[in-house]
Each structure stands twice: as C-alpha cells, then as structure tokens.
C-alpha cells in the first residue's frame, strides 16, 4: 500500500474542487447574455466587426499605443509579426518560455537561437544575448515574463547597435508598465495573449501592438486574406481574425481589469507574507516594473533547505487538489521539435536548466480568496516541517520518480 499523501492534512483533500493555476475570468451571466444577444441582433459573427473595432480602440487607449491589431490567439500573432518584420535566418529567443514563442519562429522558417535567463528575474539575460548575435541573426524575440518585464532599454540599445529588430512576447504582461509606460509600445511590436488562463481573457484571443504605421498596415493585411484597412504588399496572408464573441468577452474582461488586478494583488501579497517564513521557498516579485498584473505566483524551491524536491512538493499539493504546476518544463530547448542538439544547447543555458528544475506556479485567480492562499501556505509550511518523514515514505513506497 502506498503512502496516502492526504495524511498530511487529514482524510479528505483540503480543497473539494481542483484549484487551477490560471486566471479563469467569467463575466457575470446577464452581461454575457446581453453581449451575445447584441451579436444575434446585428447578425454579425466575425470579419472585423463592431465589437472587435471597439476593443481595438479601447485597448489602444488603455495601453497608450498607436495601433492594436486583435487576433484569434497570441501564437498566430507572433507568427504574423515575424512575417510583418520580414525577418530572416536566426532569431534570439529565451528557452525559458511557453513553447509557442519558439514555435512561431519555426512556422516562419526561422531558426531560434536559445538564450539564457537572469536567475533573479527569470527574464532574458542581455549579456548572453549579445554573445549570440552574428551575421545571420535578424532579431531578438524577448519575453516579458510573470507580470514583470525585461530591461527593455538595454535590449533596444543592443538591437540598435547591431541593426537588428527587437520585438516582444508580452503574453504575461498585459497591464504591466515600466516607469508608468505600459508594455505595448516597446520594440517594433508586442504580442499579448487573451487565452482563458491569462489576466485579460477572450476565452481564446490576443493582440499585436505597435507604434509603427507600416508594421501595423502589414499586420492588418496578413491577419485576413481580405484585409481590414488599406491594402499594402505582404508576402502571405492568413486567418488570424478575432470573432465578435471573443471580443465581447475581452471587452467585459477589460472593464473588470481594475478589480481583477486588485484581487490578484491581494492574493499575491498573501502568498508573499505567508511564504516568507518558510525556509527554502522564494516567491518571485516583479522588480523591473512600476505596475504589475500579479497574474502569477511563481516560486522557486531550494530542495536541500526545504527538505523535499520540487516534484515531491507538487505531488503532495496535488493530493490536496492544489494543481500547482512546473510551468515551463523542461525548457523549449529540450521540447519536441527543438531537442536535436539539446545537450550542447543546454551547456550554454545553465540558469535555464536550473530554474526549470526548481520553479513552480501556485494557484492564483478568480477561483481563490485570501483564506485559500493561507491554507495552501500552511500546507507548504507543514510539508517543510515534516519533510524528513515525507521523504522516507516516498522513498519506501517508490511513489516519487
Ligand atoms: C500563453 C502564452 C502564449 C500563447 O498564447 P496563445 O494565445 O495561447 O496562443 C505565448 N507565449 C507565452 C509566454 C504564453 O504564456
């Protein structure tokens, strides 16, 4: 008989329902019904309809950026930008990101060159990026992670000095600002995700932002094979259109953003306070920004100090219905399709390798309140105190790989 992890907290799991890590915004039902009725009344489902246009205007105001091009998801937005910027050859990109970042390059026939991260902020390591630039590199695709941001000024200086493009995967950075300048207008373009797990939700969705008129015009033509706006020459067209139903949800989510952000901040602060006293656990705080969405509670664990490895802790939490996750694992350079030369690439990504082994996400979003966070932290504290016994059980029953 294997060790019952629930012994740590009693017989039943601490949470009756699984607690996911994602944001999972749902507008109030009557508002949703009214929005869908509007779509029915207008008999207009898609093709750059009134709700998409309204969303683009409201986002441009909110993000203080000249152009917003709404798309059906961020992955296609990233593909469209690579094409609109006419990139060639190689693109420098962190490995420590969601796999879609590098996949977008593959779809465009570009070769990702994986770059290490700064272990403190987990953002791209700019000195490491500088060493990877050669004649074939046409761009840096940086990622603004965890409601924090890269050092955009230093990255722009590096790109300018080498005559290459800089653009951003800002899927984690909606509502984030650097010295009160919103993430959206940095580099040649930025891409946001409005996936259901993100802080601004369209169910599925995203947008590209840019202050460059030419890039915006090309993106509007690439987005749809019958465009929206003046026709400009582009190499390929696609279907990256956002539907009216997606835009309706995004508009409600944008309306509710201040309260969503405030709730996230309250949960994040509760994690911060309660995790601070647990040896071997560190919560990552946004540090390069003047405003954050607090979309994620990302932690690192020091196994020796804590007494358990990351995956042992995650197993314990899962038994309590806390679906904590090792988000970016095992790193894009070790993921299917990119793993051809993994060991050689890994040798120049020591911080990525290390963070992939010790990082995890705790639940944060609409399904939790502060008392839930306190319960989660109490369980983690108990796991730390009882780590020797737990380790022994796990080793004896061979339940932990
Ligand atoms: C979510 C996410 C994406 C992909 O967004 P989709 O809208 O699901 O295509 C890309 N990059 C990062 C860093 C993400 O977190």
PDB file of N, CA, C and O in Angstrom, residues 185-250:
ATOM      1  N   UNK A 185       4.265  49.429 -26.311  1.00  0.00           N
ATOM      2  CA  UNK A 185       4.901  50.286 -27.308  1.00  0.00           C
ATOM      3  C   UNK A 185       6.403  50.068 -27.419  1.00  0.00           C
ATOM      4  O   UNK A 185       7.085  50.819 -28.099  1.00  0.00           O
ATOM      5  N   UNK A 186       6.921  49.024 -26.761  1.00  0.00           N
ATOM      6  CA  UNK A 186       8.364  48.788 -26.811  1.00  0.00           C
ATOM      7  C   UNK A 186       8.724  47.935 -28.030  1.00  0.00           C
ATOM      8  O   UNK A 186       7.899  47.158 -28.522  1.00  0.00           O
ATOM      9  N   UNK A 187       9.973  48.094 -28.488  1.00  0.00           N
ATOM     10  CA  UNK A 187      10.429  47.325 -29.640  1.00  0.00           C
ATOM     11  C   UNK A 187       9.613  47.673 -30.877  1.00  0.00           C
ATOM     12  O   UNK A 187       8.915  48.695 -30.921  1.00  0.00           O
ATOM     13  N   UNK A 188       9.658  46.811 -31.900  1.00  0.00           N
ATOM     14  CA  UNK A 188       8.897  47.088 -33.130  1.00  0.00           C
ATOM     15  C   UNK A 188       7.449  46.629 -32.998  1.00  0.00           C
ATOM     16  O   UNK A 188       6.568  47.131 -33.698  1.00  0.00           O
ATOM     17  N   UNK A 189       7.204  45.660 -32.120  1.00  0.00           N
ATOM     18  CA  UNK A 189       5.832  45.196 -31.883  1.00  0.00           C
ATOM     19  C   UNK A 189       5.831  44.343 -30.615  1.00  0.00           C
ATOM     20  O   UNK A 189       6.872  43.827 -30.194  1.00  0.00           O
ATOM     21  N   UNK A 190       4.658  44.224 -30.010  1.00  0.00           N
ATOM     22  CA  UNK A 190       4.500  43.343 -28.853  1.00  0.00           C
ATOM     23  C   UNK A 190       3.248  42.490 -29.077  1.00  0.00           C
ATOM     24  O   UNK A 190       2.297  42.926 -29.738  1.00  0.00           O
ATOM     25  N   UNK A 191       3.262  41.287 -28.517  1.00  0.00           N
ATOM     26  CA  UNK A 191       2.146  40.363 -28.712  1.00  0.00           C
ATOM     27  C   UNK A 191       1.586  39.950 -27.351  1.00  0.00           C
ATOM     28  O   UNK A 191       2.332  39.526 -26.465  1.00  0.00           O
ATOM     29  N   UNK A 192       0.264  40.096 -27.205  1.00  0.00           N
ATOM     30  CA  UNK A 192      -0.429  39.727 -25.966  1.00  0.00           C
ATOM     31  C   UNK A 192      -1.340  38.524 -26.219  1.00  0.00           C
ATOM     32  O   UNK A 192      -1.885  38.385 -27.311  1.00  0.00           O
ATOM     33  N   UNK A 193      -1.507  37.703 -25.182  1.00  0.00           N
ATOM     34  CA  UNK A 193      -2.453  36.590 -25.251  1.00  0.00           C
ATOM     35  C   UNK A 193      -3.667  36.893 -24.383  1.00  0.00           C
ATOM     36  O   UNK A 193      -3.525  37.357 -23.250  1.00  0.00           O
ATOM     37  N   UNK A 194      -4.852  36.612 -24.929  1.00  0.00           N
ATOM     38  CA  UNK A 194      -6.084  36.710 -24.148  1.00  0.00           C
ATOM     39  C   UNK A 194      -6.674  35.316 -23.941  1.00  0.00           C
ATOM     40  O   UNK A 194      -7.891  35.121 -23.905  1.00  0.00           O
ATOM     41  N   UNK A 195      -5.797  34.317 -23.843  1.00  0.00           N
ATOM     42  CA  UNK A 195      -6.233  32.955 -23.538  1.00  0.00           C
ATOM     43  C   UNK A 195      -6.919  32.929 -22.167  1.00  0.00           C
ATOM     44  O   UNK A 195      -6.641  33.777 -21.312  1.00  0.00           O
ATOM     45  N   UNK A 196      -7.797  31.956 -21.974  1.00  0.00           N
ATOM     46  CA  UNK A 196      -8.609  31.870 -20.754  1.00  0.00           C
ATOM     47  C   UNK A 196      -7.786  31.922 -19.466  1.00  0.00           C
ATOM     48  O   UNK A 196      -8.287  32.351 -18.424  1.00  0.00           O
ATOM     49  N   UNK A 197      -6.539  31.475 -19.516  1.00  0.00           N
ATOM     50  CA  UNK A 197      -5.735  31.458 -18.292  1.00  0.00           C
ATOM     51  C   UNK A 197      -5.017  32.781 -18.043  1.00  0.00           C
ATOM     52  O   UNK A 197      -4.371  32.937 -17.017  1.00  0.00           O
ATOM     53  N   UNK A 198      -5.112  33.711 -18.988  1.00  0.00           N
ATOM     54  CA  UNK A 198      -4.381  34.965 -18.856  1.00  0.00           C
ATOM     55  C   UNK A 198      -5.235  36.033 -18.164  1.00  0.00           C
ATOM     56  O   UNK A 198      -6.449  35.887 -18.042  1.00  0.00           O
ATOM     57  N   UNK A 199      -4.590  37.141 -17.789  1.00  0.00           N
ATOM     58  CA  UNK A 199      -5.282  38.125 -16.947  1.00  0.00           C
ATOM     59  C   UNK A 199      -6.363  38.882 -17.719  1.00  0.00           C
ATOM     60  O   UNK A 199      -7.380  39.270 -17.147  1.00  0.00           O
ATOM     61  N   UNK A 200      -6.152  39.109 -19.015  1.00  0.00           N
ATOM     62  CA  UNK A 200      -7.231  39.630 -19.858  1.00  0.00           C
ATOM     63  C   UNK A 200      -7.696  38.459 -20.716  1.00  0.00           C
ATOM     64  O   UNK A 200      -6.881  37.844 -21.399  1.00  0.00           O
ATOM     65  N   UNK A 201      -8.994  38.154 -20.657  1.00  0.00           N
ATOM     66  CA  UNK A 201      -9.474  36.929 -21.299  1.00  0.00           C
ATOM     67  C   UNK A 201     -10.459  37.211 -22.413  1.00  0.00           C
ATOM     68  O   UNK A 201     -11.355  38.047 -22.278  1.00  0.00           O
ATOM     69  N   UNK A 202     -10.289  36.486 -23.516  1.00  0.00           N
ATOM     70  CA  UNK A 202     -11.304  36.440 -24.564  1.00  0.00           C
ATOM     71  C   UNK A 202     -11.721  34.978 -24.770  1.00  0.00           C
ATOM     72  O   UNK A 202     -12.280  34.627 -25.793  1.00  0.00           O
ATOM     73  N   UNK A 203     -11.419  34.120 -23.804  1.00  0.00           N
ATOM     74  CA  UNK A 203     -11.533  32.673 -23.989  1.00  0.00           C
ATOM     75  C   UNK A 203     -10.317  32.203 -24.765  1.00  0.00           C
ATOM     76  O   UNK A 203      -9.428  31.563 -24.235  1.00  0.00           O
ATOM     77  N   UNK A 204     -10.293  32.511 -26.034  1.00  0.00           N
ATOM     78  CA  UNK A 204      -9.102  32.463 -26.894  1.00  0.00           C
ATOM     79  C   UNK A 204      -8.968  33.844 -27.516  1.00  0.00           C
ATOM     80  O   UNK A 204      -9.965  34.439 -27.909  1.00  0.00           O
ATOM     81  N   UNK A 205      -7.755  34.337 -27.653  1.00  0.00           N
ATOM     82  CA  UNK A 205      -7.600  35.630 -28.307  1.00  0.00           C
ATOM     83  C   UNK A 205      -6.240  36.224 -28.040  1.00  0.00           C
ATOM     84  O   UNK A 205      -5.405  35.617 -27.362  1.00  0.00           O
ATOM     85  N   UNK A 206      -6.028  37.389 -28.601  1.00  0.00           N
ATOM     86  CA  UNK A 206      -4.765  38.087 -28.385  1.00  0.00           C
ATOM     87  C   UNK A 206      -4.745  39.354 -29.210  1.00  0.00           C
ATOM     88  O   UNK A 206      -5.718  39.676 -29.905  1.00  0.00           O
ATOM     89  N   UNK A 207      -3.644  40.081 -29.115  1.00  0.00           N
ATOM     90  CA  UNK A 207      -3.487  41.248 -29.985  1.00  0.00           C
ATOM     91  C   UNK A 207      -2.008  41.540 -30.190  1.00  0.00           C
ATOM     92  O   UNK A 207      -1.165  41.097 -29.414  1.00  0.00           O
ATOM     93  N   UNK A 208      -1.738  42.265 -31.276  1.00  0.00           N
ATOM     94  CA  UNK A 208      -0.406  42.777 -31.539  1.00  0.00           C
ATOM     95  C   UNK A 208      -0.483  44.286 -31.383  1.00  0.00           C
ATOM     96  O   UNK A 208      -1.452  44.911 -31.833  1.00  0.00           O
ATOM     97  N   UNK A 209       0.515  44.881 -30.741  1.00  0.00           N
ATOM     98  CA  UNK A 209       0.556  46.334 -30.560  1.00  0.00           C
ATOM     99  C   UNK A 209       1.826  46.876 -31.191  1.00  0.00           C
ATOM    100  O   UNK A 209       2.878  46.221 -31.152  1.00  0.00           O
ATOM    101  N   UNK A 210       1.723  48.074 -31.772  1.00  0.00           N
ATOM    102  CA  UNK A 210       2.905  48.705 -32.349  1.00  0.00           C
ATOM    103  C   UNK A 210       2.646  50.196 -32.545  1.00  0.00           C
ATOM    104  O   UNK A 210       1.502  50.612 -32.733  1.00  0.00           O
ATOM    105  N   UNK A 211       3.706  50.984 -32.504  1.00  0.00           N
ATOM    106  CA  UNK A 211       3.606  52.408 -32.844  1.00  0.00           C
ATOM    107  C   UNK A 211       4.043  52.662 -34.282  1.00  0.00           C
ATOM    108  O   UNK A 211       4.077  53.809 -34.725  1.00  0.00           O
ATOM    109  N   UNK A 212       4.384  51.602 -35.012  1.00  0.00           N
ATOM    110  CA  UNK A 212       4.921  51.724 -36.371  1.00  0.00           C
ATOM    111  C   UNK A 212       3.779  51.568 -37.385  1.00  0.00           C
ATOM    112  O   UNK A 212       3.171  50.492 -37.500  1.00  0.00           O
ATOM    113  N   UNK A 213       3.479  52.641 -38.144  1.00  0.00           N
ATOM    114  CA  UNK A 213       2.347  52.615 -39.087  1.00  0.00           C
ATOM    115  C   UNK A 213       2.497  51.533 -40.151  1.00  0.00           C
ATOM    116  O   UNK A 213       1.517  50.880 -40.529  1.00  0.00           O
ATOM    117  N   UNK A 214       3.723  51.360 -40.666  1.00  0.00           N
ATOM    118  CA  UNK A 214       3.930  50.371 -41.726  1.00  0.00           C
ATOM    119  C   UNK A 214       3.741  48.952 -41.223  1.00  0.00           C
ATOM    120  O   UNK A 214       3.104  48.127 -41.882  1.00  0.00           O
ATOM    121  N   UNK A 215       4.311  48.691 -40.059  1.00  0.00           N
ATOM    122  CA  UNK A 215       4.158  47.343 -39.486  1.00  0.00           C
ATOM    123  C   UNK A 215       2.679  47.072 -39.233  1.00  0.00           C
ATOM    124  O   UNK A 215       2.161  45.987 -39.540  1.00  0.00           O
ATOM    125  N   UNK A 216       1.963  48.065 -38.716  1.00  0.00           N
ATOM    126  CA  UNK A 216       0.528  47.890 -38.436  1.00  0.00           C
ATOM    127  C   UNK A 216      -0.244  47.603 -39.723  1.00  0.00           C
ATOM    128  O   UNK A 216      -1.102  46.711 -39.758  1.00  0.00           O
ATOM    129  N   UNK A 217       0.065  48.342 -40.788  1.00  0.00           N
ATOM    130  CA  UNK A 217      -0.656  48.139 -42.061  1.00  0.00           C
ATOM    131  C   UNK A 217      -0.400  46.731 -42.593  1.00  0.00           C
ATOM    132  O   UNK A 217      -1.321  46.056 -43.073  1.00  0.00           O
ATOM    133  N   UNK A 218       0.859  46.287 -42.484  1.00  0.00           N
ATOM    134  CA  UNK A 218       1.153  44.929 -42.967  1.00  0.00           C
ATOM    135  C   UNK A 218       0.417  43.889 -42.128  1.00  0.00           C
ATOM    136  O   UNK A 218      -0.162  42.937 -42.660  1.00  0.00           O
ATOM    137  N   UNK A 219       0.417  44.099 -40.804  1.00  0.00           N
ATOM    138  CA  UNK A 219      -0.263  43.136 -39.925  1.00  0.00           C
ATOM    139  C   UNK A 219      -1.752  43.049 -40.255  1.00  0.00           C
ATOM    140  O   UNK A 219      -2.330  41.963 -40.264  1.00  0.00           O
ATOM    141  N   UNK A 220      -2.376  44.177 -40.573  1.00  0.00           N
ATOM    142  CA  UNK A 220      -3.821  44.171 -40.864  1.00  0.00           C
ATOM    143  C   UNK A 220      -4.106  43.419 -42.172  1.00  0.00           C
ATOM    144  O   UNK A 220      -5.190  42.869 -42.342  1.00  0.00           O
ATOM    145  N   UNK A 221      -3.130  43.396 -43.056  1.00  0.00           N
ATOM    146  CA  UNK A 221      -3.303  42.642 -44.314  1.00  0.00           C
ATOM    147  C   UNK A 221      -2.956  41.168 -44.143  1.00  0.00           C
ATOM    148  O   UNK A 221      -3.585  40.307 -44.758  1.00  0.00           O
ATOM    149  N   UNK A 222      -1.976  40.896 -43.300  1.00  0.00           N
ATOM    150  CA  UNK A 222      -1.608  39.492 -43.054  1.00  0.00           C
ATOM    151  C   UNK A 222      -2.724  38.785 -42.282  1.00  0.00           C
ATOM    152  O   UNK A 222      -3.011  37.616 -42.496  1.00  0.00           O
ATOM    153  N   UNK A 223      -3.380  39.541 -41.394  1.00  0.00           N
ATOM    154  CA  UNK A 223      -4.370  38.935 -40.489  1.00  0.00           C
ATOM    155  C   UNK A 223      -5.496  38.235 -41.231  1.00  0.00           C
ATOM    156  O   UNK A 223      -6.051  37.236 -40.768  1.00  0.00           O
ATOM    157  N   UNK A 224      -5.861  38.765 -42.383  1.00  0.00           N
ATOM    158  CA  UNK A 224      -7.005  38.203 -43.085  1.00  0.00           C
ATOM    159  C   UNK A 224      -6.767  38.287 -44.579  1.00  0.00           C
ATOM    160  O   UNK A 224      -6.202  39.263 -45.064  1.00  0.00           O
ATOM    161  N   UNK A 225      -7.232  37.284 -45.287  1.00  0.00           N
ATOM    162  CA  UNK A 225      -6.995  37.269 -46.730  1.00  0.00           C
ATOM    163  C   UNK A 225      -7.830  38.325 -47.445  1.00  0.00           C
ATOM    164  O   UNK A 225      -7.662  38.540 -48.632  1.00  0.00           O
ATOM    165  N   UNK A 226      -8.754  38.979 -46.730  1.00  0.00           N
ATOM    166  CA  UNK A 226      -9.402  40.145 -47.328  1.00  0.00           C
ATOM    167  C   UNK A 226      -9.242  41.379 -46.455  1.00  0.00           C
ATOM    168  O   UNK A 226     -10.071  42.278 -46.469  1.00  0.00           O
ATOM    169  N   UNK A 227      -8.154  41.391 -45.684  1.00  0.00           N
ATOM    170  CA  UNK A 227      -7.671  42.593 -45.001  1.00  0.00           C
ATOM    171  C   UNK A 227      -8.682  43.412 -44.231  1.00  0.00           C
ATOM    172  O   UNK A 227      -9.856  43.115 -44.180  1.00  0.00           O
ATOM    173  N   UNK A 228      -8.211  44.446 -43.583  1.00  0.00           N
ATOM    174  CA  UNK A 228      -9.052  45.449 -42.923  1.00  0.00           C
ATOM    175  C   UNK A 228      -8.188  46.678 -42.906  1.00  0.00           C
ATOM    176  O   UNK A 228      -7.239  46.749 -42.158  1.00  0.00           O
ATOM    177  N   UNK A 229      -8.515  47.618 -43.778  1.00  0.00           N
ATOM    178  CA  UNK A 229      -7.668  48.797 -43.914  1.00  0.00           C
ATOM    179  C   UNK A 229      -7.026  48.795 -45.284  1.00  0.00           C
ATOM    180  O   UNK A 229      -7.270  47.897 -46.095  1.00  0.00           O
ATOM    181  N   UNK A 230      -6.224  49.840 -45.575  1.00  0.00           N
ATOM    182  CA  UNK A 230      -5.632  49.974 -46.903  1.00  0.00           C
ATOM    183  C   UNK A 230      -4.764  48.771 -47.274  1.00  0.00           C
ATOM    184  O   UNK A 230      -4.087  48.205 -46.413  1.00  0.00           O
ATOM    185  N   UNK A 231      -4.816  48.377 -48.537  1.00  0.00           N
ATOM    186  CA  UNK A 231      -4.047  47.218 -48.987  1.00  0.00           C
ATOM    187  C   UNK A 231      -2.579  47.601 -49.134  1.00  0.00           C
ATOM    188  O   UNK A 231      -2.247  48.582 -49.790  1.00  0.00           O
ATOM    189  N   UNK A 232      -1.716  46.833 -48.499  1.00  0.00           N
ATOM    190  CA  UNK A 232      -0.274  47.037 -48.642  1.00  0.00           C
ATOM    191  C   UNK A 232       0.332  45.697 -49.044  1.00  0.00           C
ATOM    192  O   UNK A 232      -0.254  44.646 -48.775  1.00  0.00           O
ATOM    193  N   UNK A 233       1.510  45.721 -49.722  1.00  0.00           N
ATOM    194  CA  UNK A 233       2.093  44.447 -50.154  1.00  0.00           C
ATOM    195  C   UNK A 233       2.569  43.614 -48.966  1.00  0.00           C
ATOM    196  O   UNK A 233       3.272  44.135 -48.103  1.00  0.00           O
ATOM    197  N   UNK A 234       2.123  42.369 -48.913  1.00  0.00           N
ATOM    198  CA  UNK A 234       2.619  41.424 -47.910  1.00  0.00           C
ATOM    199  C   UNK A 234       2.942  40.122 -48.619  1.00  0.00           C
ATOM    200  O   UNK A 234       2.436  39.863 -49.715  1.00  0.00           O
ATOM    201  N   UNK A 235       3.799  39.318 -48.000  1.00  0.00           N
ATOM    202  CA  UNK A 235       4.230  38.073 -48.631  1.00  0.00           C
ATOM    203  C   UNK A 235       3.148  37.002 -48.557  1.00  0.00           C
ATOM    204  O   UNK A 235       2.867  36.302 -49.513  1.00  0.00           O
ATOM    205  N   UNK A 236       2.522  36.898 -47.352  1.00  0.00           N
ATOM    206  CA  UNK A 236       1.499  35.869 -47.164  1.00  0.00           C
ATOM    207  C   UNK A 236       0.336  36.488 -46.410  1.00  0.00           C
ATOM    208  O   UNK A 236       0.530  37.428 -45.645  1.00  0.00           O
ATOM    209  N   UNK A 237      -0.829  35.908 -46.585  1.00  0.00           N
ATOM    210  CA  UNK A 237      -1.962  36.276 -45.740  1.00  0.00           C
ATOM    211  C   UNK A 237      -2.397  35.033 -44.973  1.00  0.00           C
ATOM    212  O   UNK A 237      -1.934  33.925 -45.248  1.00  0.00           O
ATOM    213  N   UNK A 238      -3.283  35.222 -43.999  1.00  0.00           N
ATOM    214  CA  UNK A 238      -3.664  34.090 -43.157  1.00  0.00           C
ATOM    215  C   UNK A 238      -5.086  34.320 -42.666  1.00  0.00           C
ATOM    216  O   UNK A 238      -5.781  35.194 -43.170  1.00  0.00           O
ATOM    217  N   UNK A 239      -5.507  33.544 -41.665  1.00  0.00           N
ATOM    218  CA  UNK A 239      -6.713  33.905 -40.949  1.00  0.00           C
ATOM    219  C   UNK A 239      -6.397  33.957 -39.465  1.00  0.00           C
ATOM    220  O   UNK A 239      -6.400  32.939 -38.785  1.00  0.00           O
ATOM    221  N   UNK A 240      -6.120  35.149 -39.006  1.00  0.00           N
ATOM    222  CA  UNK A 240      -5.887  35.379 -37.586  1.00  0.00           C
ATOM    223  C   UNK A 240      -6.968  36.252 -36.993  1.00  0.00           C
ATOM    224  O   UNK A 240      -6.766  36.875 -35.961  1.00  0.00           O
ATOM    225  N   UNK A 241      -8.127  36.318 -37.662  1.00  0.00           N
ATOM    226  CA  UNK A 241      -9.189  37.218 -37.217  1.00  0.00           C
ATOM    227  C   UNK A 241      -9.733  36.843 -35.835  1.00  0.00           C
ATOM    228  O   UNK A 241      -9.887  35.663 -35.520  1.00  0.00           O
ATOM    229  N   UNK A 242     -10.087  37.869 -35.068  1.00  0.00           N
ATOM    230  CA  UNK A 242     -10.800  37.663 -33.815  1.00  0.00           C
ATOM    231  C   UNK A 242     -12.298  37.759 -34.106  1.00  0.00           C
ATOM    232  O   UNK A 242     -12.740  38.631 -34.848  1.00  0.00           O
ATOM    233  N   UNK A 243     -13.069  36.856 -33.500  1.00  0.00           N
ATOM    234  CA  UNK A 243     -14.518  36.872 -33.720  1.00  0.00           C
ATOM    235  C   UNK A 243     -15.183  37.864 -32.772  1.00  0.00           C
ATOM    236  O   UNK A 243     -14.594  38.296 -31.768  1.00  0.00           O
ATOM    237  N   UNK A 244     -16.431  38.201 -33.062  1.00  0.00           N
ATOM    238  CA  UNK A 244     -17.187  39.121 -32.210  1.00  0.00           C
ATOM    239  C   UNK A 244     -17.421  38.539 -30.811  1.00  0.00           C
ATOM    240  O   UNK A 244     -17.397  39.276 -29.818  1.00  0.00           O
ATOM    241  N   UNK A 245     -17.622  37.219 -30.721  1.00  0.00           N
ATOM    242  CA  UNK A 245     -17.863  36.601 -29.410  1.00  0.00           C
ATOM    243  C   UNK A 245     -16.603  36.704 -28.536  1.00  0.00           C
ATOM    244  O   UNK A 245     -16.687  36.958 -27.328  1.00  0.00           O
ATOM    245  N   UNK A 246     -15.439  36.530 -29.171  1.00  0.00           N
ATOM    246  CA  UNK A 246     -14.191  36.694 -28.419  1.00  0.00           C
ATOM    247  C   UNK A 246     -14.056  38.136 -27.930  1.00  0.00           C
ATOM    248  O   UNK A 246     -13.705  38.389 -26.777  1.00  0.00           O
ATOM    249  N   UNK A 247     -14.310  39.079 -28.830  1.00  0.00           N
ATOM    250  CA  UNK A 247     -14.158  40.493 -28.480  1.00  0.00           C
ATOM    251  C   UNK A 247     -15.123  40.878 -27.358  1.00  0.00           C
ATOM    252  O   UNK A 247     -14.780  41.673 -26.475  1.00  0.00           O
ATOM    253  N   UNK A 248     -16.341  40.301 -27.384  1.00  0.00           N
ATOM    254  CA  UNK A 248     -17.333  40.627 -26.343  1.00  0.00           C
ATOM    255  C   UNK A 248     -16.787  40.256 -24.966  1.00  0.00           C
ATOM    256  O   UNK A 248     -16.882  41.041 -24.005  1.00  0.00           O
ATOM    257  N   UNK A 249     -16.190  39.071 -24.856  1.00  0.00           N
ATOM    258  CA  UNK A 249     -15.651  38.650 -23.554  1.00  0.00           C
ATOM    259  C   UNK A 249     -14.459  39.526 -23.167  1.00  0.00           C
ATOM    260  O   UNK A 249     -14.335  39.963 -22.017  1.00  0.00           O
ATOM    261  N   UNK A 250     -13.604  39.816 -24.152  1.00  0.00           N
ATOM    262  CA  UNK A 250     -12.437  40.652 -23.850  1.00  0.00           C
ATOM    263  C   UNK A 250     -12.855  42.038 -23.365  1.00  0.00           C
ATOM    264  O   UNK A 250     -12.237  42.597 -22.458  1.00  0.00           O
TER     265      UNK A 250
END
